[in-house]
Amino acid sequence: MQLVISIAQIRAGGGVHKAIKSLMANRLLSRESQAYEGYRLTYTGYDVLALKALTARGVVTAIGRKIGVGKESDIYTAQTPEGEEVVLKLHRLGRTSFRAVKKKRDYLKSKSAGNWLYLSRLAAMREYAFMRALYAQRFPVPTPKDQNRHVVVMSLVPGYPMYQVRAGEMGHPEQVLDACMNIAIDLARHGLVHCDLNEFNLIVDEHENVTLIDFPQMISTSHHNAEEMFDRDIHGIAKFFRMKQRFPVDYDQLPKLPAIVSEVEALRLSAGLAQAASGAGTAADGGDEAAEDGDLAAPMFLGAGDDAEDEEIALDSQGLGLGFDDAAAGADADGQERAAVPVRLDLEVKASGFTDEDEDLLRQAIAQAREGAEGEDGDDGAEDGDDGEVE
Ligand code: ADP
Ligand code: MG
């Protein structure tokens, strides 16, 4: 109690007992007696803090209905002061598979054991960073509005998640399939693999436009699991169209990550060469270097040299104010059209301050949450007594 009083900078006798009692009664705090003696913020308490911040900033004024319950989130509509209906995604890691994740306590030690609020905030921050980067590159994603703590605010996407579309209801399944595959390919061209690309995270509207959602678990094409995850995403989509839409999918034609990566690498090389040849290249230009040590067959952009990549990031981060990045679809100085070299969004998002440790931590927690939701895998239940820890 002394600690509470000193951290909160409340005068002794300033009603701390009463305040804590009322926070407990409203389930914003709960009592902790195992890891330490004291009080812990609940998800409800965290919700209140985030919503208070978002209303104070004038981002939202009212909450609407719940439109989705994911494995790791609750989705609500909300109103902006301008009357626009937007979406609030409240990340809730640790809710469904508390015991399963908890077994991996090692991963969580560095940020205090089982700190789901911290992980949920990390998930929201990553999701928002990816959404902004993708939106700036004109990917079909929701418009990012704001983020606070574990909450992301984004535009409401019209339409239905694709899993709700029944066989025969799609006017042009081949076009929708193409759109889905093209999203995966274009992500890969920008250095990203979604890792949960499926009919639950693709929204189809009445004109059969496809929008991609749900980004906290995305990885770089340089990640050691990238190819496996890409194949899983692609095959998941293929299976949905074959089984659920009864649409014949040509499995020999499915995109492959190494081919996409080396195609982009070749593009990057030739763009660097063209720039050097036209004299536009400067000391900061990694183009000639890339030409020397470049290897067209080298996977994962290894040939490009760091300078070239840094330059791309610098270029793009100027446009991070949510403006579209026209440099990506640009023309030469003399106005000639050239094939656009995709910006490495994986590097861009990483540069915005996520550590490898945090990324791993989060991916572990998300993966565990998903596994956990599908069955807790022989958990011995020894830690059952703690289940109440997550609200
Ligand atoms: P989770 O990470 O828990 O899977 P999602 O981001 O996939 O959460 O959202 C869960 C569901 O909520 C989606 O399947 C979709 O139906 C709905 N949803 C999420 N974001 C939006 C949005 N921006 N517009 C419309 N519906 C959305
Ligand atoms: Mg989802």
PDB file of C-alpha atoms in Angstrom, residues 72-277:
ATOM      1  CA  GLU A  72      -6.649 -12.891 -29.466  1.00  0.00           C
ATOM      2  CA  SER A  73      -8.892  -9.869 -29.714  1.00  0.00           C
ATOM      3  CA  ASP A  74     -12.290  -8.248 -29.337  1.00  0.00           C
ATOM      4  CA  ILE A  75     -13.527  -6.087 -32.205  1.00  0.00           C
ATOM      5  CA  TYR A  76     -15.948  -3.208 -31.641  1.00  0.00           C
ATOM      6  CA  THR A  77     -17.317  -0.452 -33.786  1.00  0.00           C
ATOM      7  CA  ALA A  78     -16.948   3.105 -32.520  1.00  0.00           C
ATOM      8  CA  GLN A  79     -17.920   6.631 -33.539  1.00  0.00           C
ATOM      9  CA  THR A  80     -15.491   9.420 -34.335  1.00  0.00           C
ATOM     10  CA  PRO A  81     -16.382  13.024 -33.438  1.00  0.00           C
ATOM     11  CA  GLU A  82     -17.122  13.495 -37.167  1.00  0.00           C
ATOM     12  CA  GLY A  83     -19.669  10.694 -37.012  1.00  0.00           C
ATOM     13  CA  GLU A  84     -17.624   8.150 -38.924  1.00  0.00           C
ATOM     14  CA  GLU A  85     -18.058   4.539 -37.849  1.00  0.00           C
ATOM     15  CA  VAL A  86     -14.657   2.997 -37.180  1.00  0.00           C
ATOM     16  CA  VAL A  87     -13.309  -0.226 -35.711  1.00  0.00           C
ATOM     17  CA  LEU A  88     -11.550  -0.734 -32.378  1.00  0.00           C
ATOM     18  CA  LYS A  89      -9.416  -3.839 -32.120  1.00  0.00           C
ATOM     19  CA  LEU A  90      -8.655  -4.638 -28.495  1.00  0.00           C
ATOM     20  CA  HIS A  91      -5.816  -7.132 -28.338  1.00  0.00           C
ATOM     21  CA  ARG A  92      -6.281  -9.781 -25.670  1.00  0.00           C
ATOM     22  CA  LEU A  93      -3.333 -12.087 -25.704  1.00  0.00           C
ATOM     23  CA  GLY A  94      -3.378 -14.792 -23.133  1.00  0.00           C
ATOM     24  CA  ARG A  95      -7.113 -14.992 -22.837  1.00  0.00           C
ATOM     25  CA  THR A  96      -7.925 -18.276 -24.517  1.00  0.00           C
ATOM     26  CA  SER A  97      -4.854 -20.308 -23.847  1.00  0.00           C
ATOM     27  CA  PHE A  98      -3.586 -19.000 -20.651  1.00  0.00           C
ATOM     28  CA  ARG A  99      -2.074 -22.198 -19.359  1.00  0.00           C
ATOM     29  CA  ALA A 100      -0.578 -23.207 -22.682  1.00  0.00           C
ATOM     30  CA  VAL A 101       1.251 -19.938 -23.046  1.00  0.00           C
ATOM     31  CA  LYS A 102       2.233 -19.797 -19.478  1.00  0.00           C
ATOM     32  CA  LYS A 103       4.234 -22.964 -19.852  1.00  0.00           C
ATOM     33  CA  LYS A 104       6.543 -20.897 -21.986  1.00  0.00           C
ATOM     34  CA  ARG A 105       7.288 -18.604 -19.136  1.00  0.00           C
ATOM     35  CA  ASP A 106      10.902 -18.452 -20.122  1.00  0.00           C
ATOM     36  CA  TYR A 107       9.972 -16.221 -22.995  1.00  0.00           C
ATOM     37  CA  LEU A 108       8.158 -13.881 -20.748  1.00  0.00           C
ATOM     38  CA  LYS A 109      10.620 -13.579 -17.937  1.00  0.00           C
ATOM     39  CA  SER A 110      12.361 -10.546 -19.279  1.00  0.00           C
ATOM     40  CA  LYS A 111       9.211  -8.481 -19.059  1.00  0.00           C
ATOM     41  CA  SER A 112       7.906  -9.938 -15.818  1.00  0.00           C
ATOM     42  CA  ALA A 113       6.163 -13.244 -15.795  1.00  0.00           C
ATOM     43  CA  GLY A 114       2.966 -13.568 -17.770  1.00  0.00           C
ATOM     44  CA  ASN A 115       2.623  -9.942 -18.613  1.00  0.00           C
ATOM     45  CA  TRP A 116      -0.175 -10.209 -21.084  1.00  0.00           C
ATOM     46  CA  LEU A 117      -0.939  -6.534 -21.060  1.00  0.00           C
ATOM     47  CA  TYR A 118       2.586  -5.848 -22.246  1.00  0.00           C
ATOM     48  CA  LEU A 119       2.293  -8.451 -25.018  1.00  0.00           C
ATOM     49  CA  SER A 120      -1.105  -7.172 -26.087  1.00  0.00           C
ATOM     50  CA  ARG A 121       0.275  -3.666 -26.329  1.00  0.00           C
ATOM     51  CA  LEU A 122       3.172  -4.993 -28.381  1.00  0.00           C
ATOM     52  CA  ALA A 123       0.689  -6.757 -30.682  1.00  0.00           C
ATOM     53  CA  ALA A 124      -1.260  -3.521 -31.146  1.00  0.00           C
ATOM     54  CA  MET A 125       1.893  -1.527 -31.836  1.00  0.00           C
ATOM     55  CA  ARG A 126       3.104  -3.997 -34.440  1.00  0.00           C
ATOM     56  CA  GLU A 127      -0.287  -4.273 -36.045  1.00  0.00           C
ATOM     57  CA  TYR A 128      -0.513  -0.512 -36.323  1.00  0.00           C
ATOM     58  CA  ALA A 129       3.025  -0.189 -37.693  1.00  0.00           C
ATOM     59  CA  PHE A 130       2.321  -2.787 -40.403  1.00  0.00           C
ATOM     60  CA  MET A 131      -1.045  -1.255 -41.228  1.00  0.00           C
ATOM     61  CA  ARG A 132       0.502   2.175 -41.710  1.00  0.00           C
ATOM     62  CA  ALA A 133       3.328   0.850 -43.839  1.00  0.00           C
ATOM     63  CA  LEU A 134       0.977  -1.232 -46.004  1.00  0.00           C
ATOM     64  CA  TYR A 135      -1.548   1.564 -46.314  1.00  0.00           C
ATOM     65  CA  ALA A 136       1.172   3.959 -47.457  1.00  0.00           C
ATOM     66  CA  GLN A 137       2.037   1.462 -50.206  1.00  0.00           C
ATOM     67  CA  ARG A 138      -1.617   1.281 -51.270  1.00  0.00           C
ATOM     68  CA  PHE A 139      -2.220  -2.248 -50.085  1.00  0.00           C
ATOM     69  CA  PRO A 140      -5.911  -3.038 -49.597  1.00  0.00           C
ATOM     70  CA  VAL A 141      -5.936  -2.761 -45.798  1.00  0.00           C
ATOM     71  CA  PRO A 142      -8.090  -0.752 -43.366  1.00  0.00           C
ATOM     72  CA  THR A 143      -7.156   2.900 -42.943  1.00  0.00           C
ATOM     73  CA  PRO A 144      -5.032   3.170 -39.781  1.00  0.00           C
ATOM     74  CA  LYS A 145      -6.450   5.821 -37.442  1.00  0.00           C
ATOM     75  CA  ASP A 146      -4.667   5.587 -34.108  1.00  0.00           C
ATOM     76  CA  GLN A 147      -3.262   3.232 -31.511  1.00  0.00           C
ATOM     77  CA  ASN A 148      -3.068   3.378 -27.740  1.00  0.00           C
ATOM     78  CA  ARG A 149      -1.894   0.648 -25.369  1.00  0.00           C
ATOM     79  CA  HIS A 150      -3.474  -2.610 -26.638  1.00  0.00           C
ATOM     80  CA  VAL A 151      -6.021  -0.900 -28.907  1.00  0.00           C
ATOM     81  CA  VAL A 152      -5.835  -0.184 -32.647  1.00  0.00           C
ATOM     82  CA  VAL A 153      -8.338   2.167 -34.281  1.00  0.00           C
ATOM     83  CA  MET A 154      -8.952   1.626 -38.002  1.00  0.00           C
ATOM     84  CA  SER A 155     -11.576   2.175 -40.650  1.00  0.00           C
ATOM     85  CA  LEU A 156     -14.543  -0.186 -40.853  1.00  0.00           C
ATOM     86  CA  VAL A 157     -14.133  -2.366 -43.928  1.00  0.00           C
ATOM     87  CA  PRO A 158     -17.407  -2.953 -45.768  1.00  0.00           C
ATOM     88  CA  GLY A 159     -18.290  -6.519 -46.681  1.00  0.00           C
ATOM     89  CA  TYR A 160     -17.958  -9.931 -45.050  1.00  0.00           C
ATOM     90  CA  PRO A 161     -15.052 -12.061 -43.975  1.00  0.00           C
ATOM     91  CA  MET A 162     -14.503 -14.486 -46.827  1.00  0.00           C
ATOM     92  CA  TYR A 163     -15.309 -17.594 -44.747  1.00  0.00           C
ATOM     93  CA  GLN A 164     -18.932 -16.414 -44.695  1.00  0.00           C
ATOM     94  CA  VAL A 165     -19.191 -16.503 -48.479  1.00  0.00           C
ATOM     95  CA  ARG A 166     -20.702 -19.803 -49.533  1.00  0.00           C
ATOM     96  CA  ALA A 167     -19.999 -21.846 -52.634  1.00  0.00           C
ATOM     97  CA  GLY A 168     -21.700 -20.344 -55.653  1.00  0.00           C
ATOM     98  CA  GLU A 169     -22.175 -16.939 -54.033  1.00  0.00           C
ATOM     99  CA  MET A 170     -19.087 -15.434 -55.603  1.00  0.00           C
ATOM    100  CA  GLY A 171     -19.748 -13.957 -59.000  1.00  0.00           C
ATOM    101  CA  HIS A 172     -16.115 -14.213 -60.062  1.00  0.00           C
ATOM    102  CA  PRO A 173     -14.270 -16.661 -57.839  1.00  0.00           C
ATOM    103  CA  GLU A 174     -11.266 -16.716 -60.152  1.00  0.00           C
ATOM    104  CA  GLN A 175     -10.848 -12.960 -59.712  1.00  0.00           C
ATOM    105  CA  VAL A 176     -11.182 -13.152 -55.947  1.00  0.00           C
ATOM    106  CA  LEU A 177      -8.672 -16.008 -55.860  1.00  0.00           C
ATOM    107  CA  ASP A 178      -6.321 -13.918 -57.984  1.00  0.00           C
ATOM    108  CA  ALA A 179      -6.757 -10.946 -55.682  1.00  0.00           C
ATOM    109  CA  CYS A 180      -5.908 -13.080 -52.640  1.00  0.00           C
ATOM    110  CA  MET A 181      -2.840 -14.568 -54.304  1.00  0.00           C
ATOM    111  CA  ASN A 182      -1.745 -11.161 -55.529  1.00  0.00           C
ATOM    112  CA  ILE A 183      -1.896  -9.803 -52.008  1.00  0.00           C
ATOM    113  CA  ALA A 184       0.411 -12.595 -50.815  1.00  0.00           C
ATOM    114  CA  ILE A 185       2.746 -12.021 -53.759  1.00  0.00           C
ATOM    115  CA  ASP A 186       2.809  -8.267 -53.314  1.00  0.00           C
ATOM    116  CA  LEU A 187       3.481  -8.633 -49.592  1.00  0.00           C
ATOM    117  CA  ALA A 188       6.411 -10.914 -50.415  1.00  0.00           C
ATOM    118  CA  ARG A 189       7.699  -8.398 -52.951  1.00  0.00           C
ATOM    119  CA  HIS A 190       7.719  -5.877 -50.102  1.00  0.00           C
ATOM    120  CA  GLY A 191       9.595  -8.259 -47.821  1.00  0.00           C
ATOM    121  CA  LEU A 192       6.666  -9.610 -45.822  1.00  0.00           C
ATOM    122  CA  VAL A 193       4.823 -12.858 -45.164  1.00  0.00           C
ATOM    123  CA  HIS A 194       1.442 -12.514 -43.456  1.00  0.00           C
ATOM    124  CA  CYS A 195       1.490 -15.882 -41.615  1.00  0.00           C
ATOM    125  CA  ASP A 196      -2.267 -15.953 -41.042  1.00  0.00           C
ATOM    126  CA  LEU A 197      -3.570 -15.298 -44.521  1.00  0.00           C
ATOM    127  CA  ASN A 198      -6.872 -17.130 -44.638  1.00  0.00           C
ATOM    128  CA  GLU A 199     -10.601 -16.696 -45.184  1.00  0.00           C
ATOM    129  CA  PHE A 200     -10.973 -15.185 -41.683  1.00  0.00           C
ATOM    130  CA  ASN A 201      -8.559 -12.352 -42.368  1.00  0.00           C
ATOM    131  CA  LEU A 202      -9.758 -11.402 -45.836  1.00  0.00           C
ATOM    132  CA  ILE A 203     -12.870  -9.279 -46.207  1.00  0.00           C
ATOM    133  CA  VAL A 204     -14.810  -9.330 -49.471  1.00  0.00           C
ATOM    134  CA  ASP A 205     -17.249  -6.547 -50.363  1.00  0.00           C
ATOM    135  CA  GLU A 206     -20.220  -6.517 -52.725  1.00  0.00           C
ATOM    136  CA  HIS A 207     -17.984  -5.651 -55.673  1.00  0.00           C
ATOM    137  CA  GLU A 208     -15.705  -8.533 -54.692  1.00  0.00           C
ATOM    138  CA  ASN A 209     -12.897  -6.230 -53.646  1.00  0.00           C
ATOM    139  CA  VAL A 210     -10.657  -7.984 -51.154  1.00  0.00           C
ATOM    140  CA  THR A 211      -9.240  -6.312 -48.025  1.00  0.00           C
ATOM    141  CA  LEU A 212      -6.572  -7.819 -45.809  1.00  0.00           C
ATOM    142  CA  ILE A 213      -6.670  -7.498 -41.994  1.00  0.00           C
ATOM    143  CA  ASP A 214      -4.887  -8.838 -38.900  1.00  0.00           C
ATOM    144  CA  PHE A 215      -1.149  -8.107 -38.994  1.00  0.00           C
ATOM    145  CA  PRO A 216       0.648  -8.509 -35.664  1.00  0.00           C
ATOM    146  CA  GLN A 217       2.186 -11.868 -36.611  1.00  0.00           C
ATOM    147  CA  MET A 218       3.694 -10.888 -39.954  1.00  0.00           C
ATOM    148  CA  ILE A 219       7.330 -11.805 -40.565  1.00  0.00           C
ATOM    149  CA  SER A 220      10.105 -10.750 -42.881  1.00  0.00           C
ATOM    150  CA  THR A 221      10.878 -12.721 -46.037  1.00  0.00           C
ATOM    151  CA  SER A 222      14.365 -12.986 -44.501  1.00  0.00           C
ATOM    152  CA  HIS A 223      13.008 -14.911 -41.520  1.00  0.00           C
ATOM    153  CA  HIS A 224      14.129 -18.534 -41.438  1.00  0.00           C
ATOM    154  CA  ASN A 225      10.510 -19.731 -41.486  1.00  0.00           C
ATOM    155  CA  ALA A 226       9.422 -17.378 -44.258  1.00  0.00           C
ATOM    156  CA  GLU A 227       9.161 -19.931 -47.060  1.00  0.00           C
ATOM    157  CA  GLU A 228       7.289 -22.440 -44.930  1.00  0.00           C
ATOM    158  CA  MET A 229       4.842 -19.758 -43.732  1.00  0.00           C
ATOM    159  CA  PHE A 230       4.354 -18.405 -47.245  1.00  0.00           C
ATOM    160  CA  ASP A 231       3.514 -21.888 -48.524  1.00  0.00           C
ATOM    161  CA  ARG A 232       1.113 -22.394 -45.661  1.00  0.00           C
ATOM    162  CA  ASP A 233      -0.657 -19.104 -46.442  1.00  0.00           C
ATOM    163  CA  ILE A 234      -0.874 -19.892 -50.152  1.00  0.00           C
ATOM    164  CA  HIS A 235      -2.058 -23.463 -49.662  1.00  0.00           C
ATOM    165  CA  GLY A 236      -4.623 -22.310 -47.135  1.00  0.00           C
ATOM    166  CA  ILE A 237      -6.152 -19.967 -49.677  1.00  0.00           C
ATOM    167  CA  ALA A 238      -5.980 -22.603 -52.405  1.00  0.00           C
ATOM    168  CA  LYS A 239      -7.712 -25.104 -50.158  1.00  0.00           C
ATOM    169  CA  PHE A 240     -10.473 -22.652 -49.276  1.00  0.00           C
ATOM    170  CA  PHE A 241     -11.243 -22.079 -52.940  1.00  0.00           C
ATOM    171  CA  ARG A 242     -11.043 -25.747 -53.843  1.00  0.00           C
ATOM    172  CA  MET A 243     -13.007 -27.127 -50.896  1.00  0.00           C
ATOM    173  CA  LYS A 244     -15.364 -24.325 -49.844  1.00  0.00           C
ATOM    174  CA  GLN A 245     -15.887 -22.535 -53.145  1.00  0.00           C
ATOM    175  CA  ARG A 246     -15.611 -25.702 -55.259  1.00  0.00           C
ATOM    176  CA  PHE A 247     -13.346 -23.792 -57.564  1.00  0.00           C
ATOM    177  CA  PRO A 248     -10.662 -25.752 -59.412  1.00  0.00           C
ATOM    178  CA  VAL A 249      -7.265 -24.469 -58.354  1.00  0.00           C
ATOM    179  CA  ASP A 250      -4.181 -25.248 -60.378  1.00  0.00           C
ATOM    180  CA  TYR A 251      -1.709 -26.311 -57.721  1.00  0.00           C
ATOM    181  CA  ASP A 252       1.173 -26.241 -60.205  1.00  0.00           C
ATOM    182  CA  GLN A 253       0.633 -22.527 -60.672  1.00  0.00           C
ATOM    183  CA  LEU A 254       0.824 -21.507 -57.029  1.00  0.00           C
ATOM    184  CA  PRO A 255       3.381 -18.771 -56.301  1.00  0.00           C
ATOM    185  CA  LYS A 256       6.699 -19.655 -54.673  1.00  0.00           C
ATOM    186  CA  LEU A 257       8.551 -17.363 -52.315  1.00  0.00           C
ATOM    187  CA  PRO A 258      12.119 -17.877 -53.625  1.00  0.00           C
ATOM    188  CA  ALA A 259      11.013 -17.003 -57.161  1.00  0.00           C
ATOM    189  CA  ILE A 260       9.351 -13.786 -55.979  1.00  0.00           C
ATOM    190  CA  VAL A 261      12.335 -12.801 -53.888  1.00  0.00           C
ATOM    191  CA  SER A 262      14.844 -13.325 -56.663  1.00  0.00           C
ATOM    192  CA  GLU A 263      12.646 -11.514 -59.168  1.00  0.00           C
ATOM    193  CA  VAL A 264      12.549  -8.477 -56.880  1.00  0.00           C
ATOM    194  CA  GLU A 265      16.254  -8.760 -56.271  1.00  0.00           C
ATOM    195  CA  ALA A 266      16.921  -8.672 -59.993  1.00  0.00           C
ATOM    196  CA  LEU A 267      14.702  -5.598 -60.256  1.00  0.00           C
ATOM    197  CA  ARG A 268      16.571  -3.923 -57.440  1.00  0.00           C
ATOM    198  CA  LEU A 269      19.873  -4.673 -59.118  1.00  0.00           C
ATOM    199  CA  SER A 270      18.875  -3.358 -62.500  1.00  0.00           C
ATOM    200  CA  ALA A 271      17.349  -0.241 -60.982  1.00  0.00           C
ATOM    201  CA  GLY A 272      20.641   0.348 -59.171  1.00  0.00           C
ATOM    202  CA  LEU A 273      22.571  -0.184 -62.394  1.00  0.00           C
ATOM    203  CA  ALA A 274      20.347   2.131 -64.388  1.00  0.00           C
ATOM    204  CA  GLN A 275      20.722   4.790 -61.763  1.00  0.00           C
ATOM    205  CA  ALA A 276      24.506   4.441 -61.770  1.00  0.00           C
ATOM    206  CA  ALA A 277      24.650   4.537 -65.574  1.00  0.00           C
TER     207      ALA A 277
END
